[in-house]
Amino acid sequence: MAKPMHDTPMLDQLESGPWPSFISGIKRLAQDNDMMVDLLGQLETSYQTRKGYWKGGTVGVIGYGGGVIPRFTELKNADGTAKFPDAAEFHTIRIMPPPGLHYDTGTLRKMCDIWEKYGSGMICAHGQSGDIMFQGCTSDNVQPFFDEINEMGFDMGGAGPSVRTAMSCVGAARCEQSCFDEGKVMRTLINNTLDDLHRPALPYKMKYKVSGCPNDCMNSIQRADFSVIGTWRDDMKVDQAEV
């Protein structure tokens, strides 16, 4: 059982509507995790004051210059100690997905077990970046968490002014509209840009996404700087008997 919850009247209102609330999810994790209890305390303070209290910094793993998003609290007591000490460090670690976003349940369960061992238990699935976002880790636990995830065969995603994590659609693995080998193209791109992904050296971020056909399920035209989209190169084929 975690420590007692803070009073969070404003956050509680977010649970009163008809839709699922992210606050309910955090409270569920807070039942067994002191970090999440103090996260709710800091978030309530932000809602009351309309200010953010996270600052950045430098946190990483050996050999990498990116992939970790550092967050340190700025809410301090008069003596300089953190007002919410268990959430004083709340770093996010980005882990690169496989092509086509293919996982089996055993892999996901093992990831969750590792994260509960080292972090808050809060996970954000694929979105704009394509990464799995493991949110809520102390500086001391970043390296051991990554070491165990890396042993599973997964690598750090991109963050900062770098080549960002790539995404490819499910493509030829399941889709009849696929016009090329999406997984192979994504792997080729990653292998040729990996140094720029792990060691930020660009003026700004750069993203690429791979879609197997003009349906563009990865939304690469809108969400990427470098779009790879499969197209049909022959004359249109029409089965007149079916028509």
Short mmCIF file of N, CA and C in Angstrom, two decimals, residues 45-228:
data_model
loop_
_atom_site.label_atom_id
_atom_site.label_comp_id
_atom_site.label_asym_id
_atom_site.label_seq_id
_atom_site.Cartn_x
_atom_site.Cartn_y
_atom_site.Cartn_z
N THR A 45 -1.41 20.85 -8.00
CA THR A 45 -0.84 22.19 -7.81
C THR A 45 -0.80 22.96 -9.13
N SER A 46 -0.45 22.28 -10.21
CA SER A 46 -0.41 22.92 -11.52
C SER A 46 -1.81 23.37 -11.95
N TYR A 47 -2.81 22.55 -11.68
CA TYR A 47 -4.18 22.94 -12.04
C TYR A 47 -4.64 24.14 -11.23
N GLN A 48 -4.24 24.20 -9.97
CA GLN A 48 -4.66 25.31 -9.11
C GLN A 48 -3.98 26.62 -9.48
N THR A 49 -2.71 26.55 -9.85
CA THR A 49 -1.94 27.77 -10.14
C THR A 49 -1.85 28.08 -11.63
N ARG A 50 -2.26 27.11 -12.46
CA ARG A 50 -2.16 27.25 -13.92
C ARG A 50 -0.71 27.45 -14.36
N LYS A 51 0.18 26.75 -13.71
CA LYS A 51 1.59 26.80 -14.06
C LYS A 51 2.15 25.38 -14.11
N GLY A 52 3.15 25.19 -14.95
CA GLY A 52 3.86 23.91 -14.99
C GLY A 52 5.08 23.96 -14.10
N TYR A 53 5.40 22.84 -13.47
CA TYR A 53 6.50 22.83 -12.51
C TYR A 53 7.55 21.77 -12.83
N TRP A 54 7.66 21.40 -14.10
CA TRP A 54 8.72 20.48 -14.50
C TRP A 54 9.82 21.27 -15.20
N LYS A 55 11.04 20.95 -14.93
CA LYS A 55 12.16 21.51 -15.67
C LYS A 55 12.97 20.37 -16.27
N GLY A 56 13.69 20.68 -17.32
CA GLY A 56 14.50 19.67 -17.99
C GLY A 56 15.86 19.51 -17.33
N GLY A 57 16.70 18.78 -18.00
CA GLY A 57 18.04 18.52 -17.49
C GLY A 57 18.75 17.57 -18.43
N THR A 58 19.70 16.84 -17.93
CA THR A 58 20.45 15.87 -18.73
C THR A 58 20.44 14.52 -18.02
N VAL A 59 19.76 13.57 -18.63
CA VAL A 59 19.71 12.20 -18.13
C VAL A 59 19.82 11.28 -19.34
N GLY A 60 20.62 10.26 -19.26
CA GLY A 60 20.75 9.36 -20.40
C GLY A 60 21.33 8.02 -19.99
N VAL A 61 21.63 7.22 -21.00
CA VAL A 61 22.25 5.92 -20.78
C VAL A 61 23.59 5.90 -21.51
N ILE A 62 24.42 4.96 -21.15
CA ILE A 62 25.78 4.90 -21.67
C ILE A 62 25.78 4.76 -23.20
N GLY A 63 26.51 5.65 -23.87
CA GLY A 63 26.65 5.57 -25.31
C GLY A 63 25.58 6.28 -26.10
N TYR A 64 24.57 6.82 -25.43
CA TYR A 64 23.46 7.48 -26.11
C TYR A 64 23.39 8.95 -25.70
N GLY A 65 22.96 9.78 -26.64
CA GLY A 65 22.78 11.20 -26.33
C GLY A 65 21.32 11.60 -26.27
N GLY A 66 20.42 10.69 -26.58
CA GLY A 66 18.99 11.01 -26.57
C GLY A 66 18.18 9.80 -26.17
N GLY A 67 16.86 9.97 -26.22
CA GLY A 67 15.96 8.87 -25.91
C GLY A 67 15.31 8.96 -24.55
N VAL A 68 15.89 9.79 -23.68
CA VAL A 68 15.31 10.01 -22.35
C VAL A 68 14.84 11.46 -22.27
N ILE A 69 13.61 11.67 -21.81
CA ILE A 69 13.08 13.02 -21.62
C ILE A 69 13.13 13.31 -20.12
N PRO A 70 14.06 14.15 -19.68
CA PRO A 70 14.22 14.38 -18.23
C PRO A 70 13.13 15.32 -17.70
N ARG A 71 12.65 15.04 -16.51
CA ARG A 71 11.74 15.94 -15.81
C ARG A 71 12.14 15.98 -14.33
N PHE A 72 12.44 17.18 -13.85
CA PHE A 72 12.74 17.41 -12.44
C PHE A 72 11.74 18.42 -11.90
N THR A 73 11.27 18.20 -10.68
CA THR A 73 10.28 19.11 -10.11
C THR A 73 10.90 20.44 -9.71
N GLU A 74 10.13 21.51 -9.87
CA GLU A 74 10.53 22.83 -9.39
C GLU A 74 9.75 23.24 -8.14
N LEU A 75 8.87 22.38 -7.68
CA LEU A 75 8.10 22.68 -6.47
C LEU A 75 8.94 22.32 -5.25
N LYS A 76 9.38 23.33 -4.52
CA LYS A 76 10.28 23.11 -3.38
C LYS A 76 9.70 23.71 -2.10
N ASN A 77 10.08 23.11 -0.98
CA ASN A 77 9.77 23.68 0.33
C ASN A 77 10.74 24.81 0.65
N ALA A 78 10.51 25.48 1.77
CA ALA A 78 11.37 26.60 2.15
C ALA A 78 12.82 26.17 2.36
N ASP A 79 13.02 24.92 2.77
CA ASP A 79 14.39 24.44 3.00
C ASP A 79 15.04 23.87 1.75
N GLY A 80 14.36 23.98 0.61
CA GLY A 80 14.93 23.53 -0.65
C GLY A 80 14.62 22.09 -1.02
N THR A 81 13.98 21.36 -0.13
CA THR A 81 13.61 19.98 -0.45
C THR A 81 12.37 19.95 -1.34
N ALA A 82 12.20 18.86 -2.06
CA ALA A 82 11.07 18.74 -2.98
C ALA A 82 9.76 18.66 -2.20
N LYS A 83 8.76 19.40 -2.67
CA LYS A 83 7.46 19.38 -2.02
C LYS A 83 6.80 18.01 -2.18
N PHE A 84 7.04 17.40 -3.33
CA PHE A 84 6.52 16.05 -3.59
C PHE A 84 7.71 15.15 -3.91
N PRO A 85 8.41 14.68 -2.90
CA PRO A 85 9.73 14.04 -3.09
C PRO A 85 9.72 12.78 -3.94
N ASP A 86 8.66 11.99 -3.88
CA ASP A 86 8.66 10.74 -4.63
C ASP A 86 8.45 10.95 -6.12
N ALA A 87 8.03 12.17 -6.50
CA ALA A 87 7.92 12.50 -7.93
C ALA A 87 8.89 13.62 -8.30
N ALA A 88 9.94 13.79 -7.50
CA ALA A 88 10.92 14.84 -7.77
C ALA A 88 11.65 14.60 -9.08
N GLU A 89 11.79 13.33 -9.44
CA GLU A 89 12.35 12.95 -10.75
C GLU A 89 11.30 12.08 -11.44
N PHE A 90 10.91 12.48 -12.64
CA PHE A 90 9.85 11.76 -13.35
C PHE A 90 10.20 11.71 -14.84
N HIS A 91 11.25 10.95 -15.15
CA HIS A 91 11.76 10.92 -16.52
C HIS A 91 10.96 9.96 -17.40
N THR A 92 10.94 10.26 -18.68
CA THR A 92 10.29 9.40 -19.67
C THR A 92 11.35 8.74 -20.54
N ILE A 93 11.18 7.45 -20.80
CA ILE A 93 12.11 6.69 -21.64
C ILE A 93 11.37 6.21 -22.87
N ARG A 94 11.91 6.53 -24.03
CA ARG A 94 11.29 6.14 -25.29
C ARG A 94 11.95 4.88 -25.84
N ILE A 95 11.12 3.90 -26.18
CA ILE A 95 11.63 2.64 -26.74
C ILE A 95 11.06 2.46 -28.14
N MET A 96 11.95 2.16 -29.07
CA MET A 96 11.61 2.05 -30.48
C MET A 96 10.74 0.82 -30.77
N PRO A 97 9.71 0.97 -31.61
CA PRO A 97 8.85 -0.17 -31.93
C PRO A 97 9.43 -1.02 -33.05
N PRO A 98 8.98 -2.25 -33.19
CA PRO A 98 9.36 -3.05 -34.36
C PRO A 98 8.57 -2.59 -35.58
N PRO A 99 9.04 -2.89 -36.80
CA PRO A 99 8.27 -2.55 -37.99
C PRO A 99 6.86 -3.14 -37.93
N GLY A 100 5.89 -2.34 -38.34
CA GLY A 100 4.51 -2.81 -38.34
C GLY A 100 3.87 -2.86 -36.97
N LEU A 101 4.61 -2.42 -35.95
CA LEU A 101 4.12 -2.41 -34.57
C LEU A 101 3.67 -3.79 -34.12
N HIS A 102 4.45 -4.80 -34.47
CA HIS A 102 4.12 -6.19 -34.11
C HIS A 102 4.69 -6.55 -32.74
N TYR A 103 3.82 -6.95 -31.83
CA TYR A 103 4.23 -7.47 -30.52
C TYR A 103 3.42 -8.72 -30.23
N ASP A 104 3.98 -9.61 -29.44
CA ASP A 104 3.15 -10.69 -28.89
C ASP A 104 2.90 -10.38 -27.41
N THR A 105 1.91 -11.04 -26.84
CA THR A 105 1.52 -10.73 -25.47
C THR A 105 2.63 -11.02 -24.47
N GLY A 106 3.44 -12.04 -24.76
CA GLY A 106 4.55 -12.35 -23.86
C GLY A 106 5.54 -11.21 -23.78
N THR A 107 5.83 -10.59 -24.93
CA THR A 107 6.75 -9.46 -24.96
C THR A 107 6.20 -8.28 -24.17
N LEU A 108 4.93 -7.97 -24.39
CA LEU A 108 4.31 -6.84 -23.69
C LEU A 108 4.26 -7.07 -22.18
N ARG A 109 3.95 -8.30 -21.78
CA ARG A 109 3.91 -8.60 -20.35
C ARG A 109 5.29 -8.48 -19.71
N LYS A 110 6.31 -8.92 -20.43
CA LYS A 110 7.66 -8.82 -19.89
C LYS A 110 8.08 -7.36 -19.77
N MET A 111 7.72 -6.54 -20.77
CA MET A 111 8.00 -5.11 -20.69
C MET A 111 7.34 -4.49 -19.46
N CYS A 112 6.08 -4.85 -19.24
CA CYS A 112 5.35 -4.31 -18.09
C CYS A 112 5.99 -4.74 -16.78
N ASP A 113 6.44 -5.98 -16.69
CA ASP A 113 7.09 -6.46 -15.47
C ASP A 113 8.37 -5.68 -15.19
N ILE A 114 9.16 -5.45 -16.24
CA ILE A 114 10.40 -4.69 -16.07
C ILE A 114 10.10 -3.26 -15.63
N TRP A 115 9.07 -2.68 -16.23
CA TRP A 115 8.74 -1.29 -15.91
C TRP A 115 8.22 -1.16 -14.48
N GLU A 116 7.42 -2.11 -14.03
CA GLU A 116 6.95 -2.06 -12.65
C GLU A 116 8.10 -2.24 -11.66
N LYS A 117 9.15 -2.91 -12.10
CA LYS A 117 10.33 -3.11 -11.26
C LYS A 117 11.13 -1.81 -11.09
N TYR A 118 11.22 -1.02 -12.16
CA TYR A 118 12.09 0.15 -12.13
C TYR A 118 11.35 1.49 -12.18
N GLY A 119 10.09 1.49 -12.62
CA GLY A 119 9.41 2.76 -12.84
C GLY A 119 8.05 2.85 -12.20
N SER A 120 7.26 3.78 -12.70
CA SER A 120 5.96 4.11 -12.11
C SER A 120 4.86 3.13 -12.48
N GLY A 121 5.04 2.41 -13.58
CA GLY A 121 3.98 1.55 -14.09
C GLY A 121 3.14 2.21 -15.15
N MET A 122 3.32 3.51 -15.37
CA MET A 122 2.53 4.24 -16.38
C MET A 122 3.19 4.14 -17.75
N ILE A 123 2.40 3.73 -18.74
CA ILE A 123 2.90 3.53 -20.10
C ILE A 123 1.98 4.25 -21.07
N CYS A 124 2.57 4.94 -22.03
CA CYS A 124 1.81 5.57 -23.12
C CYS A 124 2.16 4.84 -24.40
N ALA A 125 1.16 4.30 -25.07
CA ALA A 125 1.42 3.51 -26.28
C ALA A 125 1.71 4.43 -27.47
N HIS A 126 1.88 3.82 -28.63
CA HIS A 126 2.33 4.54 -29.82
C HIS A 126 1.45 5.74 -30.16
N GLY A 127 2.09 6.81 -30.56
CA GLY A 127 1.38 7.99 -31.02
C GLY A 127 2.16 8.65 -32.13
N GLN A 128 2.38 9.94 -32.01
CA GLN A 128 3.08 10.69 -33.04
C GLN A 128 4.48 10.14 -33.30
N SER A 129 5.18 9.76 -32.24
CA SER A 129 6.57 9.34 -32.40
C SER A 129 6.72 7.87 -32.79
N GLY A 130 5.73 7.05 -32.44
CA GLY A 130 5.85 5.62 -32.68
C GLY A 130 6.43 4.86 -31.51
N ASP A 131 7.03 5.58 -30.56
CA ASP A 131 7.66 4.92 -29.42
C ASP A 131 6.64 4.40 -28.42
N ILE A 132 7.08 3.42 -27.61
CA ILE A 132 6.40 3.15 -26.36
C ILE A 132 7.03 4.08 -25.32
N MET A 133 6.20 4.86 -24.65
CA MET A 133 6.68 5.85 -23.69
C MET A 133 6.54 5.29 -22.27
N PHE A 134 7.64 5.02 -21.64
CA PHE A 134 7.64 4.57 -20.25
C PHE A 134 7.84 5.82 -19.38
N GLN A 135 6.76 6.24 -18.72
CA GLN A 135 6.73 7.54 -18.06
C GLN A 135 6.83 7.40 -16.55
N GLY A 136 7.86 8.04 -15.97
CA GLY A 136 8.01 8.04 -14.53
C GLY A 136 9.13 7.16 -14.03
N CYS A 137 10.37 7.66 -14.13
CA CYS A 137 11.54 6.89 -13.71
C CYS A 137 12.54 7.82 -13.05
N THR A 138 13.19 7.36 -12.00
CA THR A 138 14.24 8.15 -11.36
C THR A 138 15.53 8.05 -12.17
N SER A 139 16.43 8.99 -11.93
CA SER A 139 17.70 9.00 -12.67
C SER A 139 18.48 7.70 -12.46
N ASP A 140 18.47 7.20 -11.23
CA ASP A 140 19.24 5.99 -10.92
C ASP A 140 18.69 4.75 -11.61
N ASN A 141 17.41 4.75 -11.94
CA ASN A 141 16.80 3.55 -12.53
C ASN A 141 16.74 3.56 -14.04
N VAL A 142 17.13 4.67 -14.67
CA VAL A 142 17.06 4.75 -16.13
C VAL A 142 17.96 3.71 -16.78
N GLN A 143 19.22 3.64 -16.35
CA GLN A 143 20.16 2.70 -16.97
C GLN A 143 19.78 1.24 -16.75
N PRO A 144 19.48 0.80 -15.52
CA PRO A 144 19.11 -0.62 -15.35
C PRO A 144 17.83 -0.99 -16.09
N PHE A 145 16.87 -0.06 -16.16
CA PHE A 145 15.66 -0.35 -16.94
C PHE A 145 16.01 -0.57 -18.40
N PHE A 146 16.79 0.35 -18.97
CA PHE A 146 17.14 0.22 -20.38
C PHE A 146 17.95 -1.04 -20.64
N ASP A 147 18.84 -1.40 -19.73
CA ASP A 147 19.66 -2.60 -19.91
C ASP A 147 18.78 -3.84 -20.08
N GLU A 148 17.73 -3.95 -19.26
CA GLU A 148 16.87 -5.13 -19.34
C GLU A 148 15.99 -5.10 -20.59
N ILE A 149 15.53 -3.92 -20.97
CA ILE A 149 14.74 -3.80 -22.21
C ILE A 149 15.62 -4.10 -23.42
N ASN A 150 16.87 -3.63 -23.36
CA ASN A 150 17.81 -3.86 -24.46
C ASN A 150 18.14 -5.34 -24.61
N GLU A 151 18.18 -6.06 -23.50
CA GLU A 151 18.42 -7.50 -23.56
C GLU A 151 17.29 -8.23 -24.27
N MET A 152 16.10 -7.65 -24.28
CA MET A 152 14.97 -8.23 -25.01
C MET A 152 15.08 -7.99 -26.51
N GLY A 153 16.02 -7.12 -26.92
CA GLY A 153 16.19 -6.82 -28.34
C GLY A 153 15.64 -5.48 -28.76
N PHE A 154 15.20 -4.67 -27.81
CA PHE A 154 14.65 -3.36 -28.14
C PHE A 154 15.67 -2.26 -27.89
N ASP A 155 15.55 -1.18 -28.68
CA ASP A 155 16.51 -0.09 -28.62
C ASP A 155 15.81 1.21 -28.22
N MET A 156 16.61 2.18 -27.84
CA MET A 156 16.10 3.48 -27.44
C MET A 156 15.55 4.23 -28.64
N GLY A 157 14.46 4.96 -28.44
CA GLY A 157 13.90 5.80 -29.48
C GLY A 157 14.57 7.16 -29.52
N GLY A 158 14.11 8.00 -30.42
CA GLY A 158 14.71 9.31 -30.60
C GLY A 158 14.03 10.38 -29.76
N ALA A 159 14.81 11.38 -29.34
CA ALA A 159 14.27 12.53 -28.61
C ALA A 159 15.21 13.70 -28.83
N GLY A 160 14.66 14.90 -28.80
CA GLY A 160 15.47 16.08 -28.99
C GLY A 160 15.69 16.39 -30.46
N PRO A 161 16.67 17.25 -30.77
CA PRO A 161 16.93 17.65 -32.16
C PRO A 161 17.70 16.57 -32.91
N SER A 162 16.99 15.53 -33.27
CA SER A 162 17.62 14.36 -33.89
C SER A 162 16.67 13.75 -34.91
N VAL A 163 17.16 12.73 -35.61
CA VAL A 163 16.25 11.86 -36.37
C VAL A 163 15.40 11.13 -35.35
N ARG A 164 14.09 11.20 -35.51
CA ARG A 164 13.19 10.59 -34.54
C ARG A 164 12.86 9.16 -34.93
N THR A 165 12.18 8.48 -34.03
CA THR A 165 11.79 7.10 -34.24
C THR A 165 10.88 6.97 -35.45
N ALA A 166 11.13 5.95 -36.26
CA ALA A 166 10.33 5.72 -37.46
C ALA A 166 9.15 4.80 -37.15
N MET A 167 8.15 4.85 -38.03
CA MET A 167 7.01 3.95 -37.94
C MET A 167 6.71 3.40 -39.33
N SER A 168 6.25 2.16 -39.38
CA SER A 168 5.77 1.60 -40.65
C SER A 168 4.44 0.91 -40.39
N CYS A 169 3.61 0.86 -41.42
CA CYS A 169 2.30 0.22 -41.28
C CYS A 169 2.46 -1.31 -41.21
N VAL A 170 1.36 -1.99 -40.93
CA VAL A 170 1.41 -3.45 -40.84
C VAL A 170 1.75 -4.06 -42.19
N GLY A 171 1.35 -3.39 -43.26
CA GLY A 171 1.80 -3.71 -44.61
C GLY A 171 1.60 -5.14 -45.05
N ALA A 172 2.64 -5.68 -45.70
CA ALA A 172 2.54 -7.00 -46.33
C ALA A 172 2.25 -8.12 -45.34
N ALA A 173 2.44 -7.87 -44.06
CA ALA A 173 2.15 -8.91 -43.07
C ALA A 173 0.67 -9.24 -43.01
N ARG A 174 -0.18 -8.26 -43.40
CA ARG A 174 -1.61 -8.50 -43.25
C ARG A 174 -2.47 -7.79 -44.30
N CYS A 175 -1.93 -6.86 -45.04
CA CYS A 175 -2.75 -5.98 -45.89
C CYS A 175 -2.56 -6.28 -47.37
N GLU A 176 -3.67 -6.48 -48.07
CA GLU A 176 -3.61 -6.78 -49.50
C GLU A 176 -3.26 -5.56 -50.35
N GLN A 177 -3.28 -4.37 -49.75
CA GLN A 177 -2.96 -3.16 -50.49
C GLN A 177 -1.45 -2.87 -50.53
N SER A 178 -0.67 -3.65 -49.82
CA SER A 178 0.76 -3.41 -49.72
C SER A 178 1.43 -3.44 -51.09
N CYS A 179 2.27 -2.42 -51.36
CA CYS A 179 2.95 -2.33 -52.65
C CYS A 179 4.46 -2.59 -52.56
N PHE A 180 4.98 -2.80 -51.37
CA PHE A 180 6.41 -3.10 -51.22
C PHE A 180 6.64 -3.69 -49.84
N ASP A 181 7.87 -4.02 -49.53
CA ASP A 181 8.23 -4.61 -48.24
C ASP A 181 8.49 -3.48 -47.23
N GLU A 182 7.46 -3.11 -46.49
CA GLU A 182 7.56 -1.96 -45.59
C GLU A 182 8.58 -2.19 -44.47
N GLY A 183 8.57 -3.39 -43.90
CA GLY A 183 9.49 -3.69 -42.82
C GLY A 183 10.94 -3.58 -43.25
N LYS A 184 11.23 -4.06 -44.45
CA LYS A 184 12.60 -4.00 -44.96
C LYS A 184 13.05 -2.56 -45.17
N VAL A 185 12.15 -1.74 -45.72
CA VAL A 185 12.49 -0.33 -45.95
C VAL A 185 12.73 0.38 -44.62
N MET A 186 11.85 0.12 -43.65
CA MET A 186 12.03 0.77 -42.35
C MET A 186 13.35 0.35 -41.71
N ARG A 187 13.66 -0.93 -41.76
CA ARG A 187 14.92 -1.41 -41.18
C ARG A 187 16.11 -0.77 -41.88
N THR A 188 16.04 -0.64 -43.20
CA THR A 188 17.13 -0.02 -43.95
C THR A 188 17.32 1.44 -43.54
N LEU A 189 16.22 2.16 -43.41
CA LEU A 189 16.30 3.56 -42.99
C LEU A 189 16.88 3.68 -41.58
N ILE A 190 16.41 2.84 -40.67
CA ILE A 190 16.91 2.90 -39.29
C ILE A 190 18.40 2.60 -39.24
N ASN A 191 18.82 1.54 -39.94
CA ASN A 191 20.23 1.16 -39.90
C ASN A 191 21.15 2.24 -40.46
N ASN A 192 20.61 3.06 -41.37
CA ASN A 192 21.43 4.10 -41.99
C ASN A 192 21.32 5.45 -41.29
N THR A 193 20.44 5.57 -40.32
CA THR A 193 20.29 6.84 -39.60
C THR A 193 20.41 6.66 -38.09
N LEU A 194 20.86 5.50 -37.66
CA LEU A 194 20.85 5.18 -36.23
C LEU A 194 21.72 6.12 -35.41
N ASP A 195 22.87 6.50 -35.94
CA ASP A 195 23.76 7.39 -35.20
C ASP A 195 23.10 8.75 -34.98
N ASP A 196 22.41 9.25 -36.02
CA ASP A 196 21.73 10.54 -35.89
C ASP A 196 20.50 10.44 -35.00
N LEU A 197 19.97 9.23 -34.83
CA LEU A 197 18.82 9.04 -33.94
C LEU A 197 19.27 9.03 -32.48
N HIS A 198 20.37 8.36 -32.20
CA HIS A 198 20.81 8.21 -30.82
C HIS A 198 21.66 9.37 -30.32
N ARG A 199 22.22 10.16 -31.22
CA ARG A 199 23.11 11.25 -30.80
C ARG A 199 22.65 12.54 -31.47
N PRO A 200 21.76 13.28 -30.83
CA PRO A 200 21.17 14.48 -31.44
C PRO A 200 22.22 15.48 -31.89
N ALA A 201 22.16 15.85 -33.17
CA ALA A 201 23.13 16.80 -33.71
C ALA A 201 22.50 17.68 -34.79
N LEU A 202 21.17 17.72 -34.85
CA LEU A 202 20.48 18.49 -35.87
C LEU A 202 19.94 19.80 -35.28
N PRO A 203 19.63 20.78 -36.13
CA PRO A 203 19.02 22.01 -35.61
C PRO A 203 17.61 21.77 -35.06
N TYR A 204 16.94 20.74 -35.61
CA TYR A 204 15.57 20.45 -35.19
C TYR A 204 15.30 18.98 -35.48
N LYS A 205 14.20 18.48 -34.96
CA LYS A 205 13.86 17.07 -35.15
C LYS A 205 13.51 16.77 -36.61
N MET A 206 13.68 15.51 -37.02
CA MET A 206 13.37 15.06 -38.37
C MET A 206 12.71 13.69 -38.27
N LYS A 207 11.55 13.52 -38.91
CA LYS A 207 10.79 12.27 -38.81
C LYS A 207 10.56 11.67 -40.19
N TYR A 208 10.57 10.33 -40.23
CA TYR A 208 10.14 9.64 -41.45
C TYR A 208 9.21 8.51 -41.07
N LYS A 209 8.26 8.23 -41.96
CA LYS A 209 7.28 7.17 -41.75
C LYS A 209 7.07 6.43 -43.06
N VAL A 210 6.69 5.16 -42.94
CA VAL A 210 6.60 4.27 -44.09
C VAL A 210 5.18 3.72 -44.21
N SER A 211 4.52 4.02 -45.33
CA SER A 211 3.19 3.48 -45.62
C SER A 211 3.25 2.65 -46.89
N GLY A 212 2.60 1.50 -46.87
CA GLY A 212 2.71 0.56 -47.98
C GLY A 212 1.88 0.89 -49.20
N CYS A 213 0.96 1.84 -49.08
CA CYS A 213 0.10 2.20 -50.22
C CYS A 213 -0.40 3.63 -50.03
N PRO A 214 -1.06 4.21 -51.05
CA PRO A 214 -1.53 5.60 -50.94
C PRO A 214 -2.61 5.83 -49.88
N ASN A 215 -3.17 4.77 -49.30
CA ASN A 215 -4.07 5.00 -48.17
C ASN A 215 -3.33 5.67 -47.01
N ASP A 216 -2.01 5.48 -46.96
CA ASP A 216 -1.14 6.16 -45.99
C ASP A 216 -1.63 6.00 -44.56
N CYS A 217 -1.73 4.76 -44.12
CA CYS A 217 -2.21 4.49 -42.75
C CYS A 217 -1.30 5.08 -41.68
N MET A 218 -0.04 5.33 -42.00
CA MET A 218 0.85 5.97 -41.04
C MET A 218 0.71 7.48 -41.04
N ASN A 219 -0.15 8.00 -41.93
CA ASN A 219 -0.37 9.44 -42.01
C ASN A 219 0.95 10.19 -42.21
N SER A 220 1.81 9.61 -43.04
CA SER A 220 3.16 10.14 -43.17
C SER A 220 3.19 11.51 -43.85
N ILE A 221 2.23 11.78 -44.73
CA ILE A 221 2.21 13.08 -45.41
C ILE A 221 2.04 14.21 -44.41
N GLN A 222 1.21 13.99 -43.40
CA GLN A 222 0.95 15.04 -42.41
C GLN A 222 1.89 14.98 -41.22
N ARG A 223 2.44 13.79 -40.91
CA ARG A 223 3.16 13.63 -39.65
C ARG A 223 4.64 13.32 -39.83
N ALA A 224 5.16 13.45 -41.03
CA ALA A 224 6.58 13.14 -41.24
C ALA A 224 7.21 14.16 -42.17
N ASP A 225 8.52 14.33 -42.03
CA ASP A 225 9.27 15.17 -42.94
C ASP A 225 9.68 14.40 -44.18
N PHE A 226 9.82 13.08 -44.02
CA PHE A 226 10.27 12.21 -45.10
C PHE A 226 9.26 11.08 -45.21
N SER A 227 8.44 11.10 -46.25
CA SER A 227 7.38 10.11 -46.41
C SER A 227 7.79 9.05 -47.43
N VAL A 228 7.60 7.79 -47.07
CA VAL A 228 7.79 6.69 -48.00
C VAL A 228 6.42 6.04 -48.19
#
